[in-house]
PDB file of C-alpha atoms in Angstrom:
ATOM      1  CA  UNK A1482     100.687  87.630  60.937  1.00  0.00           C
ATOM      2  CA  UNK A1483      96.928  87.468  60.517  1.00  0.00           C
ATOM      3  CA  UNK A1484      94.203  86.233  63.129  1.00  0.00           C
ATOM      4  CA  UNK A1485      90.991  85.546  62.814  1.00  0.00           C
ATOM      5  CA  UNK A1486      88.001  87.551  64.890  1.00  0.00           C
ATOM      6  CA  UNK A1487      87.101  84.478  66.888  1.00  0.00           C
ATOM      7  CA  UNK A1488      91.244  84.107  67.633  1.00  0.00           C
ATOM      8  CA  UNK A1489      91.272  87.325  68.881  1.00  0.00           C
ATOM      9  CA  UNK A1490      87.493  86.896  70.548  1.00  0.00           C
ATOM     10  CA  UNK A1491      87.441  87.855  74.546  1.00  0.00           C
ATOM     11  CA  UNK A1492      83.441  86.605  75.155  1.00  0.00           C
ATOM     12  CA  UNK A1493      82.949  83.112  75.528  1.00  0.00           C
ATOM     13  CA  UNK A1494      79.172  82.097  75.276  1.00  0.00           C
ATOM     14  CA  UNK A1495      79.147  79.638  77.780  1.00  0.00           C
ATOM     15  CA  UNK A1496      81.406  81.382  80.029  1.00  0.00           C
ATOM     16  CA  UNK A1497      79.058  84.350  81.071  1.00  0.00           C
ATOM     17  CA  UNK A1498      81.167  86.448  83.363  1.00  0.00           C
ATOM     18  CA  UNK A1499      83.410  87.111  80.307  1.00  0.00           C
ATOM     19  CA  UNK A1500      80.794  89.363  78.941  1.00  0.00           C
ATOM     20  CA  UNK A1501      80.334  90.933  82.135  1.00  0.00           C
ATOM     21  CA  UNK A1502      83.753  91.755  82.839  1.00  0.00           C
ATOM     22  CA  UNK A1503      85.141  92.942  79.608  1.00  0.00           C
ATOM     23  CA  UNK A1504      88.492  94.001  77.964  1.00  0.00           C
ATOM     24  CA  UNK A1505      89.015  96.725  75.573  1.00  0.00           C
ATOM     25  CA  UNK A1506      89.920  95.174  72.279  1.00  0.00           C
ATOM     26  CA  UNK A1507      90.813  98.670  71.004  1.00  0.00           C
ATOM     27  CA  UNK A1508      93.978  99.457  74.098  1.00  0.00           C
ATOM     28  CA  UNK A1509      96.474  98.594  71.233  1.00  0.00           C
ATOM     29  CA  UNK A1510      95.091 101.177  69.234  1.00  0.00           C
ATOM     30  CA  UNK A1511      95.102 103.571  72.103  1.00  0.00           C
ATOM     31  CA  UNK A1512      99.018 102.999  73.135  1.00  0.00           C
ATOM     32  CA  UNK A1513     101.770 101.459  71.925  1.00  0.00           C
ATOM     33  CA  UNK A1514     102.767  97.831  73.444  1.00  0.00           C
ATOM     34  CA  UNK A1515      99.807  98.123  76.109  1.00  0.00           C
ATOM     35  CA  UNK A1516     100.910  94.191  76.946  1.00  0.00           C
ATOM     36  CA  UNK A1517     104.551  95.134  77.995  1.00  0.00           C
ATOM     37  CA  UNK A1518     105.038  96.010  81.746  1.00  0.00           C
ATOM     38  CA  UNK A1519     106.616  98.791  82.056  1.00  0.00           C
ATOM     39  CA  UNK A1520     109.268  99.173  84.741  1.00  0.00           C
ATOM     40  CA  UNK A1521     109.851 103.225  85.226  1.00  0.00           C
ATOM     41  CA  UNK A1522     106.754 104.659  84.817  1.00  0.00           C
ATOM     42  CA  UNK A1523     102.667 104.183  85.015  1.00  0.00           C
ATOM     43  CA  UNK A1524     101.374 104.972  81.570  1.00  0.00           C
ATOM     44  CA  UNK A1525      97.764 104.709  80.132  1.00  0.00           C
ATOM     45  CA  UNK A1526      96.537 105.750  77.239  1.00  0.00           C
ATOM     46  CA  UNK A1527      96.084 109.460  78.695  1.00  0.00           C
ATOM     47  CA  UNK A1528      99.825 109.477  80.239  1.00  0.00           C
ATOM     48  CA  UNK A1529     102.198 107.733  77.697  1.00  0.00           C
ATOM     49  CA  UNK A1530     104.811 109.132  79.394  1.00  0.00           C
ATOM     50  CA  UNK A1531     103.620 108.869  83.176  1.00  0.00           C
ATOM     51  CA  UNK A1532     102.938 111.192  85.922  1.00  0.00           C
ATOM     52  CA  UNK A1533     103.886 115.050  85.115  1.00  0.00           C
ATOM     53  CA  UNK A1534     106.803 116.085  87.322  1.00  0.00           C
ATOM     54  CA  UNK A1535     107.278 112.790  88.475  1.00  0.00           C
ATOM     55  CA  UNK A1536     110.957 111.516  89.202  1.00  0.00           C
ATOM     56  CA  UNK A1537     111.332 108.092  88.599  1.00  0.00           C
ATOM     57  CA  UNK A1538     114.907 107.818  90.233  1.00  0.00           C
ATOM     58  CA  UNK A1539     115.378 104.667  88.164  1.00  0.00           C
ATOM     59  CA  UNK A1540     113.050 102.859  90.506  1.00  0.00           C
ATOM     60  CA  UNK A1541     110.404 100.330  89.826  1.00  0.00           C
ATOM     61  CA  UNK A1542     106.910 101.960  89.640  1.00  0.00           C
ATOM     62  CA  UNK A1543     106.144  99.399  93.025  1.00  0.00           C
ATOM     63  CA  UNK A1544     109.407 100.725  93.874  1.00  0.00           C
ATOM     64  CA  UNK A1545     108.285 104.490  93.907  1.00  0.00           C
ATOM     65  CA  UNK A1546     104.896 103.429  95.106  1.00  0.00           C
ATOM     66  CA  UNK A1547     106.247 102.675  98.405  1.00  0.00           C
ATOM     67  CA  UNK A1548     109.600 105.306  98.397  1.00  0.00           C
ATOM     68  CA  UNK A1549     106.948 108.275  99.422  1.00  0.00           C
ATOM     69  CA  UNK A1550     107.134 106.788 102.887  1.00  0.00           C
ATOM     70  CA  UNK A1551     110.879 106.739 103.047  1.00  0.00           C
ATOM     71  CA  UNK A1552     110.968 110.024 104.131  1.00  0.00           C
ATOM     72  CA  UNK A1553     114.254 110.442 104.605  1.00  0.00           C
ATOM     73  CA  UNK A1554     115.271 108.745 101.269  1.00  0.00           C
ATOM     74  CA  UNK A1555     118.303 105.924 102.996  1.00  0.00           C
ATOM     75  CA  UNK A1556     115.865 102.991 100.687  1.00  0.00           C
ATOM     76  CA  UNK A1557     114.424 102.149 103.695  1.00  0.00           C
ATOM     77  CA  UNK A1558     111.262 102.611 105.410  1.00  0.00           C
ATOM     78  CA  UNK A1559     110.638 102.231 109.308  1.00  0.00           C
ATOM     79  CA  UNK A1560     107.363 102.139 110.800  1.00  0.00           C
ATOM     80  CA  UNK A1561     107.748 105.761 112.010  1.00  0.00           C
ATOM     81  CA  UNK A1562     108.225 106.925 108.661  1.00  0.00           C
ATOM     82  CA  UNK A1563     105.309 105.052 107.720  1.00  0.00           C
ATOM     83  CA  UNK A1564     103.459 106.988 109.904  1.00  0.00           C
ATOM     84  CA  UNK A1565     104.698 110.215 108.818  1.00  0.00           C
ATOM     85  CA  UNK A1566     103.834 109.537 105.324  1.00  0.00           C
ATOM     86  CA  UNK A1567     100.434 108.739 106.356  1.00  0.00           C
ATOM     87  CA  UNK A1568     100.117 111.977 108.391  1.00  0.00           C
ATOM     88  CA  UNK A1569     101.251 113.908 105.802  1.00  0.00           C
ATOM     89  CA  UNK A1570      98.811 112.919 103.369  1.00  0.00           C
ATOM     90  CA  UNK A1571      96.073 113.896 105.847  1.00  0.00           C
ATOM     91  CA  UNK A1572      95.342 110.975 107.482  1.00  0.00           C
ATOM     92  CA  UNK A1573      94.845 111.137 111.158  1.00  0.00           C
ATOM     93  CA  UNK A1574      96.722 109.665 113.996  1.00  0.00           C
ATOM     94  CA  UNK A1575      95.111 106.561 114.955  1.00  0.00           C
ATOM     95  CA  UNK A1576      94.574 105.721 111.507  1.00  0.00           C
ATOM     96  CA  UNK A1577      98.474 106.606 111.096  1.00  0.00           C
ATOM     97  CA  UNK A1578      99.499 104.525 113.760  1.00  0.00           C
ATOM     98  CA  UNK A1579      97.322 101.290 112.748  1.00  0.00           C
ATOM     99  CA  UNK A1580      98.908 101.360 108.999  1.00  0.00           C
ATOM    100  CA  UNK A1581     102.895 101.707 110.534  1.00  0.00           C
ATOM    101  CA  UNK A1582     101.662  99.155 112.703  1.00  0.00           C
ATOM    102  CA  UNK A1583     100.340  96.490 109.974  1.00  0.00           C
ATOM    103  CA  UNK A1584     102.291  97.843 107.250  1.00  0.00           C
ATOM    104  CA  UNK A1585     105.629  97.397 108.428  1.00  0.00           C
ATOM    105  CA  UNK A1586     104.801  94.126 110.893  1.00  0.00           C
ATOM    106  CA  UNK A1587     104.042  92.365 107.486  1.00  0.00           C
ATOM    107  CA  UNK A1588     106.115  93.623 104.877  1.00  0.00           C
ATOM    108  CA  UNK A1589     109.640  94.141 107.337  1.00  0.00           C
ATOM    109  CA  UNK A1590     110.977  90.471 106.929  1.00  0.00           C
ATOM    110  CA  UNK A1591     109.904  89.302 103.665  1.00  0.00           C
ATOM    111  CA  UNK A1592     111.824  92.543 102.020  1.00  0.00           C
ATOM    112  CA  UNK A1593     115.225  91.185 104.264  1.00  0.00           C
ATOM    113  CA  UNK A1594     117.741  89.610 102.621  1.00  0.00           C
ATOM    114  CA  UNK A1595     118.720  88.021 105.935  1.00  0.00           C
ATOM    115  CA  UNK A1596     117.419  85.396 108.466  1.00  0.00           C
ATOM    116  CA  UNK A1597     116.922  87.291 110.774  1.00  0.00           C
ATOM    117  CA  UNK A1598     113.761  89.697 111.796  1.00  0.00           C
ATOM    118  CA  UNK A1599     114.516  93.134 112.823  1.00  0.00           C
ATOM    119  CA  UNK A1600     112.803  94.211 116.045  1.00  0.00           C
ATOM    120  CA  UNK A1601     112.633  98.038 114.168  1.00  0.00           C
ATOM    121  CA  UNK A1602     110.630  95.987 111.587  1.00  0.00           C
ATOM    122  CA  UNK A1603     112.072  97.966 108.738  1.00  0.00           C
ATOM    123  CA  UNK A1604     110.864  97.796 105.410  1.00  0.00           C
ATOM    124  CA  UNK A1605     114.011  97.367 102.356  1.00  0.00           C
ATOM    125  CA  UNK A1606     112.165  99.277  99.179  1.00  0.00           C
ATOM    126  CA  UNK A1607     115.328  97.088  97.087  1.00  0.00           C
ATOM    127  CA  UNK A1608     113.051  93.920  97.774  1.00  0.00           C
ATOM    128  CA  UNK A1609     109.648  95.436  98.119  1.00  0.00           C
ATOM    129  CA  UNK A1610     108.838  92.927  94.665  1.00  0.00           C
ATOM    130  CA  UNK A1611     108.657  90.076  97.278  1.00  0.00           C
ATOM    131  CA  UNK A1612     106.228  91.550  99.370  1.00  0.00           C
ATOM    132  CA  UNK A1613     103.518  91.266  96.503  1.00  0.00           C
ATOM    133  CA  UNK A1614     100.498  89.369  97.770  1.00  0.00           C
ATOM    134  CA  UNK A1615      97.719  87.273  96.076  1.00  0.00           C
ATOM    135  CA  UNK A1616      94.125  88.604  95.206  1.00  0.00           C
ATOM    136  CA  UNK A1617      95.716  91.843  93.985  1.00  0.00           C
ATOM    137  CA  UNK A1618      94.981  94.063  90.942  1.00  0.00           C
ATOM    138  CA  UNK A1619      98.146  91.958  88.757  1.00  0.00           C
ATOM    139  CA  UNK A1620      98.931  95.901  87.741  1.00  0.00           C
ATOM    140  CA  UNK A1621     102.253  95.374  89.349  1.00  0.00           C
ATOM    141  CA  UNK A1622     104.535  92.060  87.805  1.00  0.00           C
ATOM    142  CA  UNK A1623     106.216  90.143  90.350  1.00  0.00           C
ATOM    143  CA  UNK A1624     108.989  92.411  90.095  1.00  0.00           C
ATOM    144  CA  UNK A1625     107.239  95.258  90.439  1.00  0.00           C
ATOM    145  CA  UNK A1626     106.917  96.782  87.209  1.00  0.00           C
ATOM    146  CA  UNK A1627     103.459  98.193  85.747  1.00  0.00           C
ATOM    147  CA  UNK A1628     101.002  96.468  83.547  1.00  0.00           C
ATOM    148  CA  UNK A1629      99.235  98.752  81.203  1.00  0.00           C
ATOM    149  CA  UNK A1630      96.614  96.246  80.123  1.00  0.00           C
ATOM    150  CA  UNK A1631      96.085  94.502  84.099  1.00  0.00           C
ATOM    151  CA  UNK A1632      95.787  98.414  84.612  1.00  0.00           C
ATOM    152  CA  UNK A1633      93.076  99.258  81.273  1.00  0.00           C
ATOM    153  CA  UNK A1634      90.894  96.095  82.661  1.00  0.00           C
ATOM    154  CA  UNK A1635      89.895  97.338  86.051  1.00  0.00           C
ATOM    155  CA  UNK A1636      87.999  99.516  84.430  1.00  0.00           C
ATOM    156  CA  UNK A1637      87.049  98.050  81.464  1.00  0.00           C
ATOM    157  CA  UNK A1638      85.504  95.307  83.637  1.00  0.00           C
ATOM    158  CA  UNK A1639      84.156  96.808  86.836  1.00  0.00           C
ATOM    159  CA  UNK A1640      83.517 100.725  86.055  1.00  0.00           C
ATOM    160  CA  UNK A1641      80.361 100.483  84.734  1.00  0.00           C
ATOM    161  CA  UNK A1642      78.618 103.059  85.884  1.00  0.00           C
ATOM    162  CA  UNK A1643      81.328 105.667  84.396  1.00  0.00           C
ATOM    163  CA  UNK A1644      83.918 104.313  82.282  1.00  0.00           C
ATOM    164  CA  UNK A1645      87.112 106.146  84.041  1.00  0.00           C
ATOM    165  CA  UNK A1646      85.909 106.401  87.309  1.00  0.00           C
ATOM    166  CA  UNK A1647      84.919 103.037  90.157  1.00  0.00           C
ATOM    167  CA  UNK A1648      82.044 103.696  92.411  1.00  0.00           C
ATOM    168  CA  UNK A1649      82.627 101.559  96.364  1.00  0.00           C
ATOM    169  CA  UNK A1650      80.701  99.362  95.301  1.00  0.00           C
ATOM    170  CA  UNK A1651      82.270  98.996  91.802  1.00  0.00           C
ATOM    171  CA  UNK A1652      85.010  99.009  93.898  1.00  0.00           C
ATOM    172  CA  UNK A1653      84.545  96.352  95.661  1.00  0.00           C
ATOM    173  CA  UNK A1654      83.531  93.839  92.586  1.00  0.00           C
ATOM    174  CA  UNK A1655      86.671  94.571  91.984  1.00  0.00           C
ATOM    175  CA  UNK A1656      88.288  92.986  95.120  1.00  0.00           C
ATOM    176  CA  UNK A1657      86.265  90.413  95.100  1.00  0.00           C
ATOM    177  CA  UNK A1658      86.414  89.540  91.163  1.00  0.00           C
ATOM    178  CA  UNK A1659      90.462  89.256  92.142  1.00  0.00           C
ATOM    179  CA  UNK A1660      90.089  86.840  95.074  1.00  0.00           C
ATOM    180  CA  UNK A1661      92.102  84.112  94.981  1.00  0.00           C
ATOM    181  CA  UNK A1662      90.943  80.442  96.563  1.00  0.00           C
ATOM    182  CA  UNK A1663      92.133  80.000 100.115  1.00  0.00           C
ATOM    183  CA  UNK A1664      94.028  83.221  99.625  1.00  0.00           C
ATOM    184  CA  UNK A1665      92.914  84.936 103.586  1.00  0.00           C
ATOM    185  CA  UNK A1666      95.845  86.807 103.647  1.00  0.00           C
ATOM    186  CA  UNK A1667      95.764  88.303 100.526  1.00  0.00           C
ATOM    187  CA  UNK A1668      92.109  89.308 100.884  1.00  0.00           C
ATOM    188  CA  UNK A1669      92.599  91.423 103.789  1.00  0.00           C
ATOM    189  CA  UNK A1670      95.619  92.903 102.197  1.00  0.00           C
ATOM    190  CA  UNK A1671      94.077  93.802  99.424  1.00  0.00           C
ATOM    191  CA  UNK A1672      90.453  94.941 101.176  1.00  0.00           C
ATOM    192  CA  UNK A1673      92.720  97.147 103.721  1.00  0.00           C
ATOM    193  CA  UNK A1674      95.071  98.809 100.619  1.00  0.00           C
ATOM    194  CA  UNK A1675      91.713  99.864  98.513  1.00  0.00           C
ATOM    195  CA  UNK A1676      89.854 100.986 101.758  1.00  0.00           C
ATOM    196  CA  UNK A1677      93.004 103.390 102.283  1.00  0.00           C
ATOM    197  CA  UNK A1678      92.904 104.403  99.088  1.00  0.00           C
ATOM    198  CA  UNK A1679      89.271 105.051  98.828  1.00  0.00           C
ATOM    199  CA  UNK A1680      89.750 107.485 102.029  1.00  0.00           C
ATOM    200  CA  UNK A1681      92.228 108.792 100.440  1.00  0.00           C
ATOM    201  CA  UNK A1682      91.435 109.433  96.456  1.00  0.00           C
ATOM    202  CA  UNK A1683      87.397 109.693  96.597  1.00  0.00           C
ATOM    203  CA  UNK A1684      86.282 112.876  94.887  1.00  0.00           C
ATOM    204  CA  UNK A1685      82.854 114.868  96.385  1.00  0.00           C
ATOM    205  CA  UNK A1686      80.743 111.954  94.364  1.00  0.00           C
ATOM    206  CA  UNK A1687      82.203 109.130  95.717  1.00  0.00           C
ATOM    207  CA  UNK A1688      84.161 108.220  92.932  1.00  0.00           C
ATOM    208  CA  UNK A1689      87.931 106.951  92.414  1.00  0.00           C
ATOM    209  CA  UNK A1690      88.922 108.547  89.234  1.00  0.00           C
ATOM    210  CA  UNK A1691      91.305 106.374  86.640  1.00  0.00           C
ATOM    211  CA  UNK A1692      93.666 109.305  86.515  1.00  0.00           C
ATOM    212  CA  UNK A1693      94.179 109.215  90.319  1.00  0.00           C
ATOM    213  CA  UNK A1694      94.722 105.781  90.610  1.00  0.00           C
ATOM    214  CA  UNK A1695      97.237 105.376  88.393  1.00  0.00           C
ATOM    215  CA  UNK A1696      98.608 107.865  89.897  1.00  0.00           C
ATOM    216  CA  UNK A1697      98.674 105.803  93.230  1.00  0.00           C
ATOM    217  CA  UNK A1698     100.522 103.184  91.180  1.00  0.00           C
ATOM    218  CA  UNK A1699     103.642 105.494  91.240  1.00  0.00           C
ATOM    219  CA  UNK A1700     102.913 107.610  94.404  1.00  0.00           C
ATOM    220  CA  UNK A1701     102.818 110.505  92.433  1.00  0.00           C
ATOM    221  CA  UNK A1702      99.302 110.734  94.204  1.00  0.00           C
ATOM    222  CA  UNK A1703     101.067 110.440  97.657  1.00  0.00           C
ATOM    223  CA  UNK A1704     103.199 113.182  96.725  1.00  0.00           C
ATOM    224  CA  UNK A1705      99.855 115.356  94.910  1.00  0.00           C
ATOM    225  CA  UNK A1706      98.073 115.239  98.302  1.00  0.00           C
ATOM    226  CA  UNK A1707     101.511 116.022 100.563  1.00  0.00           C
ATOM    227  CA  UNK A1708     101.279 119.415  98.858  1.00  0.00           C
ATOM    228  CA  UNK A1709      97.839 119.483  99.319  1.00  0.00           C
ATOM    229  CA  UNK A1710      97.655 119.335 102.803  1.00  0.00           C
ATOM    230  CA  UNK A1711     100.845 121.349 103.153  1.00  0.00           C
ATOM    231  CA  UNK A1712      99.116 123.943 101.547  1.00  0.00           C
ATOM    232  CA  UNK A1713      95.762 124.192 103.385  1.00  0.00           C
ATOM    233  CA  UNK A1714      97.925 123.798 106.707  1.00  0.00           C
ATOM    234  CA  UNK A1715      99.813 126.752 105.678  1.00  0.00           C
ATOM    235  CA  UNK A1716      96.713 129.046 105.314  1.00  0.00           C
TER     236      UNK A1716
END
Protein backbone atom coordinates (compact mmCIF):
# COMPACT_ATOMS: atom_id res chain seq x y z
CA UNK A 1 0.00 0.00 0.00
CA UNK A 2 1.40 3.41 -0.87
CA UNK A 3 1.10 6.80 1.18
CA UNK A 4 1.79 9.93 0.39
CA UNK A 5 4.60 12.23 2.40
CA UNK A 6 1.95 14.56 3.76
CA UNK A 7 -0.12 11.06 4.91
CA UNK A 8 2.68 10.02 6.66
CA UNK A 9 3.63 13.90 7.79
CA UNK A 10 4.11 14.26 11.85
CA UNK A 11 4.51 18.47 11.79
CA UNK A 12 1.49 20.31 11.54
CA UNK A 13 2.10 24.09 10.69
CA UNK A 14 -0.39 25.47 12.75
CA UNK A 15 0.07 23.13 15.49
CA UNK A 16 3.61 24.32 16.72
CA UNK A 17 4.44 21.99 19.55
CA UNK A 18 4.46 19.18 16.92
CA UNK A 19 7.70 20.47 15.64
CA UNK A 20 8.98 20.83 18.97
CA UNK A 21 8.29 17.53 20.18
CA UNK A 22 9.15 15.27 17.36
CA UNK A 23 8.94 11.54 16.31
CA UNK A 24 11.46 9.63 14.46
CA UNK A 25 10.02 8.84 11.09
CA UNK A 26 12.98 6.48 10.50
CA UNK A 27 12.11 3.83 14.03
CA UNK A 28 10.62 1.40 11.37
CA UNK A 29 13.73 1.34 9.66
CA UNK A 30 15.62 0.90 12.86
CA UNK A 31 13.42 -2.26 14.23
CA UNK A 32 11.04 -4.39 13.11
CA UNK A 33 7.19 -3.66 14.14
CA UNK A 34 8.36 -0.63 16.45
CA UNK A 35 4.26 0.01 16.77
CA UNK A 36 3.55 -3.48 18.37
CA UNK A 37 3.77 -3.63 22.24
CA UNK A 38 5.64 -6.07 23.18
CA UNK A 39 4.66 -8.17 26.17
CA UNK A 40 8.07 -10.16 27.37
CA UNK A 41 10.65 -7.96 26.84
CA UNK A 42 11.83 -4.03 26.49
CA UNK A 43 13.42 -3.73 23.09
CA UNK A 44 14.77 -0.59 21.22
CA UNK A 45 16.50 -0.36 18.41
CA UNK A 46 19.91 -1.11 20.38
CA UNK A 47 18.28 -4.26 22.32
CA UNK A 48 16.00 -6.19 19.83
CA UNK A 49 16.06 -8.81 22.01
CA UNK A 50 15.91 -6.98 25.54
CA UNK A 51 18.02 -6.78 28.53
CA UNK A 52 21.23 -9.25 28.47
CA UNK A 53 20.78 -11.92 31.13
CA UNK A 54 17.48 -10.91 31.79
CA UNK A 55 14.77 -13.64 32.72
CA UNK A 56 11.56 -12.79 31.62
CA UNK A 57 9.72 -15.66 33.59
CA UNK A 58 6.87 -15.24 31.11
CA UNK A 59 5.92 -12.04 32.85
CA UNK A 60 4.74 -8.78 31.48
CA UNK A 61 7.64 -6.26 31.15
CA UNK A 62 5.27 -4.01 33.97
CA UNK A 63 5.08 -7.34 35.39
CA UNK A 64 8.96 -7.75 35.90
CA UNK A 65 9.22 -4.06 36.51
CA UNK A 66 7.66 -4.45 39.78
CA UNK A 67 8.72 -8.50 40.58
CA UNK A 68 12.38 -7.04 41.76
CA UNK A 69 10.60 -6.06 44.94
CA UNK A 70 9.04 -9.42 45.52
CA UNK A 71 11.89 -10.56 47.12
CA UNK A 72 10.90 -13.63 48.03
CA UNK A 73 9.29 -14.47 44.60
CA UNK A 74 5.33 -15.87 46.19
CA UNK A 75 3.87 -12.93 43.18
CA UNK A 76 3.37 -10.79 45.83
CA UNK A 77 4.88 -7.80 47.22
CA UNK A 78 4.39 -6.43 50.91
CA UNK A 79 5.46 -3.16 51.98
CA UNK A 80 8.49 -4.68 53.79
CA UNK A 81 9.70 -6.13 50.75
CA UNK A 82 9.25 -2.92 49.19
CA UNK A 83 11.53 -1.61 51.43
CA UNK A 84 14.09 -4.14 51.02
CA UNK A 85 14.17 -3.69 47.39
CA UNK A 86 14.70 -0.12 47.88
CA UNK A 87 17.57 -0.72 50.36
CA UNK A 88 19.14 -2.92 48.26
CA UNK A 89 19.46 -0.74 45.43
CA UNK A 90 21.19 1.80 47.71
CA UNK A 91 18.66 3.85 48.76
CA UNK A 92 18.63 4.86 52.33
CA UNK A 93 16.25 4.19 55.09
CA UNK A 94 13.97 7.00 55.35
CA UNK A 95 13.77 7.23 51.77
CA UNK A 96 13.06 3.27 51.96
CA UNK A 97 10.48 3.58 54.35
CA UNK A 98 8.51 6.62 52.59
CA UNK A 99 8.32 4.52 49.11
CA UNK A 100 6.88 1.02 51.13
CA UNK A 101 4.83 3.48 52.71
CA UNK A 102 3.21 5.23 49.45
CA UNK A 103 3.94 2.48 47.22
CA UNK A 104 2.08 -0.18 48.69
CA UNK A 105 -0.82 2.23 50.49
CA UNK A 106 -1.77 3.01 46.78
CA UNK A 107 -1.19 0.21 44.66
CA UNK A 108 -2.38 -2.78 47.56
CA UNK A 109 -6.22 -2.67 46.73
CA UNK A 110 -6.52 -1.80 43.22
CA UNK A 111 -4.17 -5.05 42.35
CA UNK A 112 -6.99 -7.25 44.72
CA UNK A 113 -9.26 -9.22 43.15
CA UNK A 114 -11.44 -8.94 46.25
CA UNK A 115 -13.57 -6.34 48.16
CA UNK A 116 -11.88 -6.21 50.67
CA UNK A 117 -8.53 -4.08 51.70
CA UNK A 118 -5.81 -5.90 53.34
CA UNK A 119 -4.47 -4.21 56.47
CA UNK A 120 -0.72 -5.83 55.23
CA UNK A 121 -1.53 -3.66 52.14
CA UNK A 122 -0.01 -6.21 49.83
CA UNK A 123 0.66 -5.61 46.40
CA UNK A 124 -0.68 -8.82 43.70
CA UNK A 125 2.12 -8.40 40.68
CA UNK A 126 -0.92 -10.80 38.64
CA UNK A 127 -2.97 -7.41 38.54
CA UNK A 128 -0.26 -4.83 38.73
CA UNK A 129 -1.87 -3.73 34.85
CA UNK A 130 -4.66 -2.04 36.94
CA UNK A 131 -2.56 -0.04 38.94
CA UNK A 132 -1.45 2.05 35.78
CA UNK A 133 -2.10 5.73 36.37
CA UNK A 134 -2.72 8.77 34.05
CA UNK A 135 0.02 11.39 33.00
CA UNK A 136 2.46 8.50 32.50
CA UNK A 137 5.08 7.81 29.79
CA UNK A 138 2.12 5.37 27.67
CA UNK A 139 5.50 2.98 27.40
CA UNK A 140 3.53 0.43 29.27
CA UNK A 141 -0.24 -0.64 27.49
CA UNK A 142 -2.92 -1.01 29.87
CA UNK A 143 -1.94 -4.44 30.31
CA UNK A 144 1.32 -3.87 30.90
CA UNK A 145 3.17 -4.71 27.94
CA UNK A 146 5.98 -2.35 26.33
CA UNK A 147 5.62 0.17 23.62
CA UNK A 148 8.64 0.52 21.48
CA UNK A 149 7.52 3.67 19.72
CA UNK A 150 5.74 5.49 23.28
CA UNK A 151 9.37 4.36 24.37
CA UNK A 152 11.56 5.94 20.92
CA UNK A 153 9.41 9.36 21.53
CA UNK A 154 10.60 10.37 24.93
CA UNK A 155 13.50 10.99 23.47
CA UNK A 156 12.85 11.91 20.22
CA UNK A 157 10.75 14.72 21.74
CA UNK A 158 12.33 15.92 24.96
CA UNK A 159 16.23 14.88 24.75
CA UNK A 160 17.41 17.62 23.05
CA UNK A 161 20.33 18.42 24.39
CA UNK A 162 21.78 14.71 23.66
CA UNK A 163 19.72 12.51 21.67
CA UNK A 164 19.94 9.21 24.05
CA UNK A 165 20.32 10.76 27.16
CA UNK A 166 17.36 13.42 29.30
CA UNK A 167 18.88 16.16 31.28
CA UNK A 168 16.30 17.11 34.88
CA UNK A 169 15.17 19.52 33.27
CA UNK A 170 14.57 17.64 29.96
CA UNK A 171 13.27 15.50 32.33
CA UNK A 172 10.86 17.23 33.58
CA UNK A 173 9.29 18.59 30.05
CA UNK A 174 8.76 15.35 29.93
CA UNK A 175 6.35 15.01 32.94
CA UNK A 176 4.82 17.83 32.28
CA UNK A 177 4.36 17.36 28.29
CA UNK A 178 2.39 13.95 29.67
CA UNK A 179 0.04 15.71 32.12
CA UNK A 180 -3.24 14.90 31.82
CA UNK A 181 -6.28 17.61 32.65
CA UNK A 182 -7.53 17.30 36.20
CA UNK A 183 -5.30 14.27 36.45
CA UNK A 184 -3.70 15.30 40.48
CA UNK A 185 -3.17 11.93 41.18
CA UNK A 186 -1.46 10.91 38.35
CA UNK A 187 0.89 13.91 38.44
CA UNK A 188 2.32 13.15 41.69
CA UNK A 189 2.62 9.58 40.71
CA UNK A 190 4.34 10.17 37.96
CA UNK A 191 6.65 13.33 39.44
CA UNK A 192 7.49 10.86 42.55
CA UNK A 193 8.38 7.56 40.05
CA UNK A 194 10.90 9.86 37.76
CA UNK A 195 12.33 11.67 40.91
CA UNK A 196 13.21 7.98 42.17
CA UNK A 197 14.50 7.15 39.19
CA UNK A 198 16.57 10.16 38.62
CA UNK A 199 18.27 9.34 42.21
CA UNK A 200 18.63 6.32 41.14
CA UNK A 201 19.94 6.13 37.25
CA UNK A 202 21.77 9.72 36.96
CA UNK A 203 25.29 9.24 35.67
CA UNK A 204 28.33 11.85 37.06
CA UNK A 205 26.72 14.54 34.37
CA UNK A 206 23.43 14.51 35.41
CA UNK A 207 22.10 12.61 32.76
CA UNK A 208 19.49 9.57 32.49
CA UNK A 209 20.87 7.53 29.74
CA UNK A 210 18.20 5.75 27.12
CA UNK A 211 19.94 2.47 27.74
CA UNK A 212 19.27 2.68 31.51
CA UNK A 213 15.89 3.54 31.31
CA UNK A 214 14.75 1.03 29.36
CA UNK A 215 16.31 -0.91 31.39
CA UNK A 216 14.07 0.38 34.34
CA UNK A 217 11.15 -0.65 32.12
CA UNK A 218 12.00 -4.36 32.91
CA UNK A 219 13.90 -3.97 36.27
CA UNK A 220 16.77 -5.31 34.79
CA UNK A 221 18.21 -1.90 36.16
CA UNK A 222 16.88 -2.81 39.70
CA UNK A 223 18.62 -5.95 39.47
CA UNK A 224 22.13 -4.04 37.65
CA UNK A 225 22.39 -1.81 40.75
CA UNK A 226 21.49 -4.85 43.49
CA UNK A 227 24.85 -6.21 42.34
CA UNK A 228 26.24 -3.03 42.40
CA UNK A 229 25.82 -2.22 45.77
CA UNK A 230 26.35 -5.83 46.81
CA UNK A 231 29.57 -5.52 45.45
CA UNK A 232 30.95 -2.25 46.91
CA UNK A 233 29.38 -3.50 50.35
CA UNK A 234 31.43 -6.52 50.03
CA UNK A 235 34.79 -4.63 49.68
Amino acid sequence: MDFSEESLETIAANAPITALRRLNPKLDDQMPKPYLARALVAVDPASKYGSRDHQHNNMTVLQQHVSFFDRNKDGIIYPWETYQGFRAIGFGVFISILAAFLINVNLSYVTSSGWIPSPLFPIYIANIHKAKHGSDSEVYDTEGRFDPAKFDSIFSKYALTYTDKLTYSELQSMLKGNRNMNDLFGWLAAHGEWSFLYKLAKNKEGFIEKEALRGMYDGSLFEYFEKQNASRKAR
